[in-house]
Coordinates of C-alpha atoms in Angstrom, one line a residue:
Chain A
V1 CA -32.3 -11.1 -98.9
R2 CA -29.3 -10.0 -97.4
E3 CA -29.2 -12.3 -94.2
N4 CA -26.5 -10.8 -92.2
D5 CA -27.9 -7.3 -92.4
L6 CA -31.2 -8.6 -91.4
I7 CA -29.7 -10.6 -88.5
R8 CA -27.9 -7.4 -87.6
W9 CA -31.4 -5.4 -87.7
I10 CA -33.1 -7.9 -85.6
G11 CA -30.4 -7.7 -83.1
E12 CA -30.8 -4.0 -82.8
Q13 CA -34.7 -4.6 -82.5
S14 CA -33.9 -6.8 -79.6
R15 CA -31.9 -4.5 -77.3
N16 CA -33.4 -3.8 -74.0
A17 CA -36.2 -6.1 -75.0
F18 CA -35.2 -8.5 -72.0
P19 CA -34.6 -8.5 -68.2
P20 CA -31.0 -7.5 -67.4
A21 CA -30.0 -10.7 -66.3
W22 CA -30.9 -12.4 -69.5
V23 CA -28.8 -13.0 -72.7
G24 CA -30.7 -12.2 -76.1
P25 CA -30.1 -12.8 -79.6
G26 CA -26.4 -12.6 -80.9
D27 CA -24.6 -15.1 -78.5
D28 CA -24.5 -18.9 -79.2
C29 CA -27.2 -19.3 -76.9
A30 CA -30.0 -17.2 -75.1
V31 CA -29.8 -17.4 -71.2
V32 CA -32.9 -17.1 -69.4
T33 CA -33.8 -17.0 -65.6
L34 CA -36.4 -19.3 -64.2
G35 CA -36.9 -19.2 -60.6
D36 CA -33.4 -19.9 -59.0
E37 CA -32.4 -21.6 -62.1
R38 CA -30.9 -20.5 -65.4
L39 CA -31.4 -22.0 -68.7
L40 CA -29.7 -21.5 -72.2
V41 CA -31.8 -21.8 -75.4
T42 CA -30.4 -22.2 -79.1
T43 CA -32.4 -22.8 -82.4
D44 CA -31.1 -23.6 -85.7
Q45 CA -32.3 -24.9 -88.9
V46 CA -30.9 -27.4 -91.5
L47 CA -32.3 -26.8 -95.1
D48 CA -32.3 -29.1 -98.1
G49 CA -30.0 -27.8 -100.9
V50 CA -28.5 -25.1 -98.2
H51 CA -26.9 -26.9 -95.4
V52 CA -27.5 -30.5 -96.4
D53 CA -28.3 -32.2 -99.9
S54 CA -30.8 -35.1 -99.6
R55 CA -29.7 -36.7 -102.8
R56 CA -26.3 -37.3 -101.1
H57 CA -27.1 -37.3 -97.4
S58 CA -29.3 -40.1 -95.7
P59 CA -32.3 -38.7 -93.8
A60 CA -30.5 -39.9 -90.5
E61 CA -27.4 -38.0 -91.3
V62 CA -29.6 -34.9 -91.8
G63 CA -31.6 -35.5 -88.4
R64 CA -28.1 -36.2 -86.5
K65 CA -26.5 -33.0 -88.0
A66 CA -29.6 -30.7 -87.1
L67 CA -29.4 -32.0 -83.5
A68 CA -25.5 -32.0 -83.2
R69 CA -25.5 -28.4 -84.6
G70 CA -27.6 -27.3 -81.8
V71 CA -25.8 -29.0 -79.0
S72 CA -22.6 -27.4 -80.3
D73 CA -24.0 -24.0 -79.4
I74 CA -24.4 -25.4 -75.9
A75 CA -20.9 -26.5 -75.9
A76 CA -19.8 -22.9 -76.7
M77 CA -21.2 -21.7 -73.6
A78 CA -19.7 -24.6 -71.5
A79 CA -23.1 -25.8 -70.6
L80 CA -24.9 -29.1 -70.7
P81 CA -27.7 -30.1 -72.7
L82 CA -31.1 -30.4 -71.0
C83 CA -33.5 -31.5 -73.8
A84 CA -34.3 -30.7 -77.4
T85 CA -37.3 -30.4 -79.7
A86 CA -37.5 -30.6 -83.6
T87 CA -39.8 -29.6 -86.4
A88 CA -39.7 -31.4 -89.9
A89 CA -41.3 -30.2 -93.1
V90 CA -41.2 -33.0 -95.4
P91 CA -41.7 -33.4 -98.9
R92 CA -45.3 -34.6 -99.4
E93 CA -44.2 -37.7 -101.7
S94 CA -41.7 -38.8 -98.8
N95 CA -41.9 -42.4 -97.9
D96 CA -42.3 -43.6 -94.3
A97 CA -38.6 -44.7 -94.1
F98 CA -37.4 -41.1 -95.1
V99 CA -39.4 -39.5 -92.0
Q100 CA -38.4 -42.5 -89.9
G101 CA -34.8 -42.0 -90.8
I102 CA -34.8 -38.3 -90.1
Y103 CA -36.4 -39.2 -86.7
R104 CA -33.7 -41.9 -86.1
G105 CA -30.9 -39.7 -86.9
L106 CA -32.3 -36.8 -84.4
R107 CA -33.1 -39.5 -81.7
G108 CA -29.5 -41.1 -82.3
A109 CA -27.8 -38.0 -81.7
A110 CA -30.1 -37.1 -78.6
D111 CA -29.5 -40.4 -77.2
E112 CA -25.6 -40.2 -77.8
L113 CA -25.4 -36.5 -76.6
A114 CA -27.6 -37.0 -73.5
C115 CA -30.2 -34.5 -74.9
P116 CA -33.5 -36.0 -74.8
L117 CA -35.7 -35.2 -77.7
V118 CA -39.0 -34.2 -75.8
G119 CA -41.2 -33.0 -78.4
G120 CA -41.6 -32.0 -82.2
D121 CA -43.9 -31.3 -85.1
L122 CA -44.1 -33.1 -88.6
A123 CA -45.9 -31.6 -91.5
A124 CA -45.9 -32.6 -95.2
W125 CA -45.7 -29.9 -98.1
D126 CA -44.9 -29.5 -101.7
Q127 CA -41.2 -28.1 -100.8
R128 CA -38.1 -29.6 -99.9
L129 CA -37.1 -30.8 -96.4
A130 CA -36.7 -28.3 -93.5
V131 CA -35.4 -29.4 -90.1
S132 CA -35.6 -26.9 -87.2
V133 CA -34.2 -27.8 -83.9
T134 CA -34.4 -26.0 -80.5
I135 CA -31.8 -27.1 -77.7
I136 CA -32.4 -26.2 -74.1
G137 CA -29.3 -26.3 -71.9
R138 CA -28.3 -25.9 -68.3
P139 CA -25.1 -24.2 -66.6
D140 CA -24.9 -27.0 -63.8
G141 CA -22.5 -25.0 -61.8
I142 CA -20.5 -23.5 -64.7
E143 CA -21.0 -20.0 -65.3
P144 CA -22.1 -19.7 -69.2
V145 CA -19.2 -18.5 -71.2
L146 CA -20.3 -15.7 -73.5
R147 CA -18.9 -14.5 -76.9
H148 CA -18.0 -11.1 -75.5
G149 CA -15.2 -10.8 -72.7
A150 CA -12.1 -11.4 -74.7
Q151 CA -9.3 -8.9 -73.4
A152 CA -6.4 -7.4 -75.1
G153 CA -3.4 -9.6 -74.3
D154 CA -5.5 -12.7 -74.0
A155 CA -4.3 -15.8 -75.9
L156 CA -6.4 -17.4 -78.6
C157 CA -6.7 -21.1 -78.6
V158 CA -8.7 -23.7 -80.8
T159 CA -9.5 -27.4 -80.1
G160 CA -8.8 -30.0 -82.7
A161 CA -7.8 -29.2 -86.4
L162 CA -9.5 -27.2 -88.9
G163 CA -11.0 -27.4 -92.6
G164 CA -12.2 -29.8 -94.9
A165 CA -15.2 -30.9 -92.6
W166 CA -17.9 -30.7 -95.1
Q167 CA -16.1 -31.9 -98.0
H168 CA -15.1 -35.0 -96.3
G169 CA -18.4 -35.4 -94.2
R170 CA -17.1 -34.6 -90.9
D171 CA -20.1 -32.2 -90.6
L172 CA -22.2 -35.2 -90.4
T173 CA -20.4 -37.2 -87.8
F174 CA -18.8 -34.5 -85.3
T175 CA -19.1 -34.8 -81.5
P176 CA -20.0 -31.3 -80.0
R177 CA -17.2 -30.4 -77.6
I178 CA -19.6 -30.5 -74.5
A179 CA -17.0 -32.3 -72.6
Q180 CA -14.0 -30.4 -73.4
A181 CA -15.7 -27.1 -73.0
R182 CA -16.6 -28.1 -69.2
Q183 CA -13.1 -29.4 -68.7
L184 CA -11.7 -25.8 -69.9
A185 CA -14.2 -24.1 -67.8
D186 CA -13.0 -25.9 -64.8
T187 CA -9.2 -25.6 -65.6
V188 CA -8.9 -22.0 -66.9
D189 CA -10.6 -18.5 -66.8
L190 CA -12.6 -18.6 -70.2
H191 CA -13.1 -15.0 -71.2
A192 CA -15.0 -15.6 -74.3
M193 CA -15.9 -18.6 -76.4
I194 CA -17.6 -19.6 -79.9
D195 CA -18.1 -22.8 -81.8
L196 CA -16.5 -22.7 -85.2
S197 CA -19.6 -23.3 -87.5
D198 CA -18.9 -20.8 -90.2
G199 CA -15.1 -21.1 -90.2
L200 CA -12.3 -19.6 -88.1
A201 CA -11.9 -16.2 -90.1
I202 CA -15.7 -15.5 -89.8
D203 CA -16.4 -16.9 -86.0
L204 CA -13.2 -14.9 -84.8
K205 CA -14.5 -11.8 -86.4
R206 CA -17.7 -12.4 -84.2
L207 CA -15.9 -12.9 -81.1
C208 CA -14.0 -9.9 -81.5
A209 CA -16.8 -7.8 -82.7
A210 CA -18.7 -9.0 -79.5
G211 CA -16.1 -8.0 -77.3
G212 CA -15.0 -4.8 -79.0
V213 CA -11.5 -6.1 -79.5
G214 CA -9.3 -7.3 -82.4
A215 CA -6.9 -10.2 -82.7
E216 CA -3.8 -11.4 -84.6
V217 CA -3.6 -14.9 -85.7
L218 CA -0.3 -16.4 -86.6
A219 CA -0.7 -18.2 -89.8
D220 CA 1.6 -20.9 -89.1
A221 CA -0.2 -21.9 -85.8
V222 CA -3.4 -22.7 -87.3
P223 CA -4.0 -26.5 -86.9
I224 CA -4.9 -27.7 -90.5
H225 CA -7.0 -30.7 -90.6
P226 CA -5.6 -33.6 -92.7
D227 CA -8.7 -33.2 -94.7
A228 CA -8.0 -29.6 -95.5
A229 CA -6.1 -28.5 -98.7
D230 CA -4.2 -25.6 -97.1
L231 CA -4.4 -22.8 -94.5
A232 CA -7.3 -21.0 -96.6
A233 CA -9.4 -24.2 -96.2
A234 CA -8.6 -24.2 -92.4
L235 CA -9.8 -20.7 -92.2
G236 CA -12.7 -20.7 -94.3
D237 CA -14.4 -24.0 -95.0
G238 CA -16.3 -24.0 -91.8
E239 CA -18.6 -26.8 -90.1
D240 CA -15.5 -27.7 -87.8
Y241 CA -17.6 -27.4 -84.8
E242 CA -14.5 -27.0 -82.7
L243 CA -14.1 -24.5 -79.9
L244 CA -12.5 -21.0 -80.3
F245 CA -11.7 -19.4 -76.8
A246 CA -9.8 -16.5 -75.3
L247 CA -8.0 -16.8 -72.0
P248 CA -5.2 -15.2 -70.0
E249 CA -2.0 -15.7 -71.6
A250 CA -0.2 -17.5 -68.9
Q251 CA -3.1 -20.1 -68.5
A252 CA -3.0 -20.6 -72.2
E253 CA 0.8 -21.4 -72.1
R254 CA 0.0 -24.0 -69.3
L255 CA -2.8 -25.3 -71.1
V256 CA -0.8 -25.9 -74.2
A257 CA 2.0 -27.4 -72.3
D258 CA -0.3 -29.8 -70.3
Q259 CA -2.8 -30.7 -72.9
P260 CA -5.1 -31.9 -70.3
L261 CA -8.1 -32.7 -73.0
D262 CA -8.6 -35.7 -74.8
M263 CA -7.8 -33.7 -78.0
A264 CA -5.2 -31.2 -78.9
V265 CA -5.5 -27.5 -77.8
H266 CA -3.6 -25.2 -80.2
R267 CA -2.7 -21.6 -79.5
I268 CA -3.1 -19.6 -82.6
G269 CA -2.7 -16.0 -81.6
R270 CA -3.8 -13.2 -79.3
I271 CA -6.1 -10.7 -78.7
A272 CA -5.4 -7.1 -79.5
S273 CA -7.1 -3.8 -78.4
A274 CA -7.3 -2.5 -81.9
T275 CA -10.3 -3.9 -83.6
D276 CA -8.7 -5.3 -86.7
V277 CA -8.6 -9.1 -87.1
L278 CA -5.1 -9.7 -88.7
L279 CA -3.4 -12.8 -90.1
I280 CA 0.3 -12.7 -89.3
G281 CA 2.8 -14.4 -92.0
L282 CA 6.0 -16.4 -90.9
D283 CA 7.8 -13.4 -92.5
G284 CA 5.8 -11.1 -90.1
S285 CA 3.6 -9.9 -92.8
R286 CA 0.3 -8.5 -91.5
Q287 CA -2.9 -9.0 -93.8
P288 CA -6.5 -8.7 -92.8
M289 CA -8.1 -11.9 -92.0
P290 CA -10.1 -13.0 -95.3
D291 CA -13.8 -13.1 -95.0
R292 CA -13.5 -16.7 -95.8
G293 CA -11.1 -19.1 -97.8
W294 CA -11.8 -20.5 -101.1
E295 CA -15.2 -20.9 -102.0
H296 CA -14.6 -24.5 -103.4
G297 CA -17.6 -24.0 -105.7
R298 CA -19.9 -24.9 -102.8
Chain B
V1 CA -46.5 -39.5 -96.2
R2 CA -49.1 -40.4 -93.5
E3 CA -48.5 -37.8 -90.9
N4 CA -50.8 -39.3 -88.2
D5 CA -49.4 -42.7 -88.6
L6 CA -45.7 -41.4 -88.2
I7 CA -46.4 -39.2 -85.3
R8 CA -48.1 -42.2 -83.5
W9 CA -44.8 -44.2 -84.5
I10 CA -42.7 -41.5 -82.9
G11 CA -44.6 -41.5 -79.9
E12 CA -44.1 -45.2 -79.4
Q13 CA -40.3 -44.7 -79.9
S14 CA -40.3 -42.2 -77.1
R15 CA -41.8 -44.2 -74.6
N16 CA -39.5 -44.6 -71.6
A17 CA -36.8 -42.3 -73.1
F18 CA -37.2 -39.8 -70.1
P19 CA -36.9 -39.3 -66.6
P20 CA -40.3 -40.5 -65.0
A21 CA -41.3 -37.1 -63.8
W22 CA -41.1 -35.7 -67.4
V23 CA -43.8 -35.5 -70.0
G24 CA -42.6 -36.4 -73.4
P25 CA -44.3 -36.2 -77.0
G26 CA -48.0 -36.5 -77.3
D27 CA -49.0 -33.7 -75.0
D28 CA -49.6 -30.1 -75.6
C29 CA -46.1 -29.4 -74.3
A30 CA -43.3 -31.3 -72.9
V31 CA -42.6 -31.0 -69.3
V32 CA -39.0 -31.2 -68.2
T33 CA -37.4 -30.7 -64.6
L34 CA -34.4 -28.4 -64.0
G35 CA -33.1 -28.5 -60.4
D36 CA -36.1 -27.4 -58.3
E37 CA -38.0 -25.9 -61.4
R38 CA -40.1 -27.3 -63.9
L39 CA -40.4 -26.0 -67.6
L40 CA -42.6 -26.5 -70.5
V41 CA -41.6 -26.8 -74.0
T42 CA -43.7 -26.8 -77.3
T43 CA -42.5 -26.6 -80.9
D44 CA -44.7 -25.8 -84.0
Q45 CA -44.2 -24.8 -87.7
V46 CA -46.2 -22.5 -90.0
L47 CA -45.6 -23.5 -93.6
D48 CA -46.5 -21.4 -96.6
G49 CA -49.2 -23.2 -98.6
V50 CA -50.2 -25.5 -95.6
H51 CA -50.9 -23.4 -92.6
V52 CA -50.9 -19.9 -94.2
D53 CA -50.7 -18.5 -97.6
S54 CA -48.3 -15.9 -98.2
R55 CA -50.1 -14.5 -101.2
R56 CA -53.0 -13.6 -99.0
H57 CA -51.5 -13.2 -95.5
S58 CA -49.0 -10.4 -94.7
P59 CA -45.7 -11.5 -93.3
A60 CA -46.4 -10.0 -90.1
E61 CA -49.7 -12.1 -89.9
V62 CA -47.6 -15.2 -90.5
G63 CA -45.2 -14.6 -87.7
R64 CA -47.9 -13.6 -85.3
K65 CA -49.8 -16.8 -86.0
A66 CA -46.5 -19.0 -85.6
L67 CA -45.9 -17.5 -82.2
A68 CA -49.4 -17.2 -81.0
R69 CA -50.0 -21.1 -81.8
G70 CA -47.2 -22.1 -79.6
V71 CA -48.5 -20.0 -76.8
S72 CA -51.9 -21.6 -77.0
D73 CA -50.1 -24.9 -76.4
I74 CA -48.7 -23.3 -73.0
A75 CA -52.4 -22.3 -72.2
A76 CA -53.6 -25.7 -72.8
M77 CA -51.5 -26.7 -69.7
A78 CA -52.5 -23.7 -67.7
A79 CA -48.8 -22.5 -67.7
L80 CA -47.4 -19.2 -68.2
P81 CA -44.9 -18.4 -71.3
L82 CA -41.4 -17.8 -70.3
C83 CA -39.6 -17.2 -73.7
A84 CA -39.7 -18.1 -77.5
T85 CA -37.2 -18.8 -80.3
A86 CA -38.2 -18.8 -83.9
T87 CA -36.5 -20.1 -87.1
A88 CA -37.3 -18.6 -90.7
A89 CA -36.4 -20.2 -93.9
V90 CA -37.4 -17.5 -96.3
P91 CA -37.6 -17.5 -100.1
R92 CA -34.0 -16.2 -101.6
E93 CA -35.9 -13.5 -103.6
S94 CA -37.6 -11.9 -100.5
N95 CA -36.9 -8.3 -99.8
D96 CA -36.0 -6.9 -96.5
A97 CA -39.5 -5.8 -95.9
F98 CA -40.8 -9.3 -96.1
V99 CA -38.4 -10.6 -93.6
Q100 CA -38.9 -7.7 -91.2
G101 CA -42.6 -8.1 -91.5
I102 CA -42.1 -11.7 -90.3
Y103 CA -39.9 -10.5 -87.4
R104 CA -42.3 -7.6 -86.6
G105 CA -45.3 -10.2 -86.4
L106 CA -43.4 -12.6 -84.2
R107 CA -41.9 -9.8 -82.0
G108 CA -45.4 -8.0 -81.8
A109 CA -47.1 -11.3 -80.4
A110 CA -44.1 -11.8 -78.3
D111 CA -44.6 -8.4 -76.6
E112 CA -48.3 -8.8 -76.4
L113 CA -48.2 -12.2 -75.0
A114 CA -45.3 -11.6 -72.4
C115 CA -43.3 -14.2 -74.1
P116 CA -39.7 -12.4 -75.1
L117 CA -38.4 -13.7 -78.4
V118 CA -34.8 -14.5 -77.1
G119 CA -33.2 -16.1 -80.0
G120 CA -33.6 -17.5 -83.6
D121 CA -32.2 -18.3 -87.2
L122 CA -32.7 -16.9 -90.4
A123 CA -31.8 -18.5 -93.8
A124 CA -32.8 -18.0 -97.4
W125 CA -33.5 -20.8 -99.9
D126 CA -35.1 -21.5 -103.3
Q127 CA -38.3 -22.7 -101.3
R128 CA -41.2 -21.4 -99.8
L129 CA -41.4 -19.6 -96.3
A130 CA -41.0 -22.0 -93.3
V131 CA -41.4 -20.6 -89.8
S132 CA -40.7 -22.6 -86.7
V133 CA -41.3 -21.6 -83.1
T134 CA -40.6 -23.0 -79.8
I135 CA -42.2 -21.7 -76.7
I136 CA -40.8 -22.4 -73.1
G137 CA -43.2 -22.1 -70.4
R138 CA -43.1 -22.1 -66.7
P139 CA -45.8 -23.7 -64.2
D140 CA -45.7 -20.6 -61.7
G141 CA -47.4 -22.4 -59.0
I142 CA -50.0 -24.3 -61.0
E143 CA -49.4 -28.0 -61.8
P144 CA -49.4 -28.4 -65.5
V145 CA -52.7 -29.6 -66.8
L146 CA -52.3 -32.8 -69.0
R147 CA -54.2 -34.4 -71.8
H148 CA -55.1 -37.4 -70.0
G149 CA -56.9 -37.6 -66.7
A150 CA -60.6 -37.0 -67.7
Q151 CA -62.6 -39.5 -65.7
A152 CA -66.0 -41.1 -66.6
G153 CA -68.9 -38.6 -65.3
D154 CA -66.7 -35.5 -65.8
A155 CA -68.4 -32.6 -67.4
L156 CA -66.7 -31.4 -70.7
C157 CA -66.7 -27.6 -71.4
V158 CA -65.3 -25.3 -73.8
T159 CA -64.3 -21.5 -73.8
G160 CA -65.9 -19.3 -76.5
A161 CA -67.3 -20.1 -79.5
L162 CA -66.3 -22.5 -82.4
G163 CA -66.1 -22.7 -86.1
G164 CA -65.2 -20.3 -89.3
A165 CA -61.9 -19.2 -87.6
W166 CA -59.7 -19.6 -90.7
Q167 CA -62.3 -18.5 -93.2
H168 CA -62.7 -15.2 -91.4
G169 CA -59.1 -14.9 -90.3
R170 CA -59.5 -15.2 -86.6
D171 CA -56.5 -17.7 -86.8
L172 CA -54.6 -14.6 -87.5
T173 CA -55.7 -12.6 -84.6
F174 CA -56.8 -14.8 -81.8
T175 CA -55.5 -14.5 -78.3
P176 CA -54.3 -17.6 -76.7
R177 CA -56.3 -18.2 -73.4
I178 CA -53.7 -18.1 -71.0
A179 CA -55.3 -15.8 -68.6
Q180 CA -58.4 -18.1 -68.9
A181 CA -56.7 -21.3 -68.3
R182 CA -55.0 -19.8 -65.2
Q183 CA -58.1 -18.7 -63.8
L184 CA -60.0 -22.1 -64.5
A185 CA -57.1 -23.9 -62.8
D186 CA -57.5 -21.7 -59.7
T187 CA -61.1 -22.1 -59.7
V188 CA -61.8 -25.8 -60.4
D189 CA -60.2 -29.2 -60.6
L190 CA -59.0 -29.4 -64.1
H191 CA -58.8 -33.2 -65.0
A192 CA -57.8 -32.8 -68.3
M193 CA -57.5 -29.9 -70.9
I194 CA -56.3 -29.3 -74.6
D195 CA -56.3 -26.4 -77.0
L196 CA -58.6 -26.7 -80.0
S197 CA -56.3 -26.4 -83.0
D198 CA -57.6 -29.2 -85.2
G199 CA -61.5 -28.7 -84.4
L200 CA -63.3 -30.0 -81.5
A201 CA -64.0 -33.3 -83.2
I202 CA -60.3 -34.3 -83.6
D203 CA -59.2 -32.6 -80.5
L204 CA -61.7 -34.3 -78.3
K205 CA -60.6 -37.6 -79.6
R206 CA -57.2 -36.9 -78.7
L207 CA -58.2 -35.8 -75.2
C208 CA -60.4 -39.2 -74.9
A209 CA -57.5 -41.3 -76.3
A210 CA -55.2 -39.8 -74.1
G211 CA -57.2 -40.8 -71.0
G212 CA -58.7 -43.9 -72.1
V213 CA -62.1 -42.6 -71.9
G214 CA -65.0 -41.7 -74.4
A215 CA -67.3 -38.7 -74.5
E216 CA -70.9 -37.8 -75.3
V217 CA -71.3 -34.4 -76.9
L218 CA -74.7 -32.6 -76.8
A219 CA -75.0 -31.3 -80.4
D220 CA -77.3 -28.7 -79.4
A221 CA -74.9 -27.5 -76.6
V222 CA -71.9 -26.9 -78.9
P223 CA -71.3 -23.2 -79.1
I224 CA -71.3 -22.2 -82.9
H225 CA -69.5 -18.9 -83.6
P226 CA -71.4 -16.5 -85.8
D227 CA -68.6 -17.1 -88.4
A228 CA -69.4 -20.6 -88.6
A229 CA -71.9 -22.0 -91.1
D230 CA -73.3 -24.5 -89.0
L231 CA -72.6 -27.4 -86.4
A232 CA -70.4 -29.2 -88.8
A233 CA -68.3 -26.1 -89.0
A234 CA -68.1 -25.6 -85.4
L235 CA -66.8 -29.4 -85.0
G236 CA -64.5 -29.4 -87.9
D237 CA -63.1 -26.2 -89.0
G238 CA -60.3 -26.1 -86.4
E239 CA -57.9 -23.2 -85.7
D240 CA -60.4 -21.9 -82.8
Y241 CA -57.5 -21.9 -80.2
E242 CA -60.2 -22.1 -77.4
L243 CA -59.9 -24.4 -74.4
L244 CA -61.6 -28.0 -74.0
F245 CA -61.4 -29.3 -70.4
A246 CA -62.9 -32.1 -68.3
L247 CA -63.8 -31.3 -64.6
P248 CA -66.0 -32.7 -61.7
E249 CA -69.7 -32.3 -62.7
A250 CA -70.8 -30.2 -59.8
Q251 CA -68.0 -27.8 -60.3
A252 CA -68.9 -27.5 -64.0
E253 CA -72.5 -26.5 -63.0
R254 CA -71.3 -24.0 -60.7
L255 CA -68.8 -22.7 -63.3
V256 CA -71.3 -22.3 -66.0
A257 CA -73.8 -20.5 -63.6
D258 CA -71.2 -18.3 -62.4
Q259 CA -69.3 -17.5 -65.5
P260 CA -66.3 -16.2 -63.8
L261 CA -64.1 -15.7 -67.0
D262 CA -64.2 -12.7 -69.3
M263 CA -65.5 -15.1 -71.9
A264 CA -68.5 -17.7 -72.0
V265 CA -67.9 -21.0 -70.8
H266 CA -70.2 -23.8 -72.3
R267 CA -70.8 -27.1 -70.9
I268 CA -71.0 -29.4 -74.1
G269 CA -71.3 -32.9 -72.7
R270 CA -69.8 -35.7 -70.5
I271 CA -66.9 -37.9 -70.4
A272 CA -67.9 -41.6 -70.7
S273 CA -66.1 -44.8 -69.5
A274 CA -66.7 -46.5 -73.0
T275 CA -63.9 -45.3 -75.3
D276 CA -66.4 -44.2 -78.0
V277 CA -66.9 -40.4 -78.7
L278 CA -70.5 -39.6 -79.5
L279 CA -72.7 -36.7 -80.8
I280 CA -76.1 -36.8 -79.1
G281 CA -78.8 -35.3 -81.1
L282 CA -81.7 -33.3 -79.9
D283 CA -84.1 -36.4 -80.6
G284 CA -81.7 -38.5 -78.6
S285 CA -79.9 -40.1 -81.5
R286 CA -76.4 -41.2 -81.1
Q287 CA -73.8 -41.0 -83.9
P288 CA -70.1 -41.3 -83.8
M289 CA -68.5 -38.0 -83.8
P290 CA -67.3 -37.3 -87.4
D291 CA -63.6 -37.1 -88.2
R292 CA -64.0 -33.7 -89.0
G293 CA -66.9 -31.2 -90.5
W294 CA -67.0 -30.1 -94.1
E295 CA -63.7 -29.9 -95.9
H296 CA -64.8 -26.5 -97.4
G297 CA -62.5 -27.1 -100.1
R298 CA -59.5 -26.3 -98.1

């Protein structure tokens, strides 16, 4: 099964399937109207052997990751979480402590992230653990920031530093950038934003494709996390759950000078009108952004 | 893993975890406030080998069932569907037609039931198919009808006829009783309501436990579906997705006389103050409601 082709096919099927004010599949969250209110919805799954490894990760770590990943999608639109639901399909031979651990991980993250876990479903089966989480969010006075909207000439910025997250377990402990996204939305004009789940290389291409634009990233400007081996790791490892956003250049300059957030903001490049996504070397060399960094035998 | 004990444990953990106006785990849907609006949320999963059998059921049937089950929970509170999300974990060796079939089943049900599919996630793994669906609903002028609230002396009614659903594939084709629930809520005082997913015996016990009451069901009054072998099948087969509700006795009399719905409403018994749930024979014999009917080698 070729997931990306099928996800694209599903996106095509969904076109014009919703009221014009709604945002459907293809962004970090859907946006739906309810009376005078709007709400955001995102859903995601954590599968044993794909996104986690239950032989290495505790059930509480799996639960926490499942919920926090969803909340990161809410952050990517500068919204606040409202509530969450979760389903868990657990191996039939699981003991109570295993299932309670998953709940405690979900619930702990729900409490920590102010995203009450209001419902769920539990079923046992003969297969491995699958946890699926839906998060509902609310704009609360901030217009949802979509993936499209980046304009040629915009600056590209990221929060934090990238790479080495899953190798060092940061994917199990990260805090979704809700507060930072809200503060950014209050401070600058966010033209487009996405959270970095699959790595800067892939997620930047998504942001560019959504906006029909391209980008030039300065290799030297990408903030490499101390956990990361090198630039390729920072571009390709994924699971950073940091924010990548486009904004007017003058605002980016001020943002980087002022550093108003409780974490670093780095300017890493600019949006271009041509749809290529390029990596610019210190020597001025221009190469296509790799599809991902090293595979690390993952 | 003992699912029922764990679900009870999770319910206990959830107590007092929400604002007082919210309804948390333990009802058909959660109820959440958003500004001046309220929304309902329910989530459920369909697992290959547990709720469906992918060797017998087409992927479109699986997708349809997954979405319709969720909408039935919205019907159980007399609400309207607003939108849906779905995740699918598919076997790695699945072909495109399999995945597209699941989507077409979900999407067909979404279109049919006026519940737009606004988002989702697709991932491949080495295990069997798991589909998880979340439905968001809206009260739209009708106060959500909860599971608790049945009062001693209330009449107990059901829509339709019960039993033999999964043996005859009605679980793959049923229409959630949204319209009927709305019409009932407009016509009578619904004190409590639940949809019949696990069978009248089990779901009636849930409704009674939620309200701290008991019930007496007249064996002769239970509407047995032509697909069902006998009374035990009607009580225990499950997957009927009909409505079970409690209302004032005089209103039930009128309802059964008038039959205002596009389907039959049967009065099957009454709510009692003692918490026993009893089955009353034609000869006046009183026996505890069985935990379920025959197992049918399921």
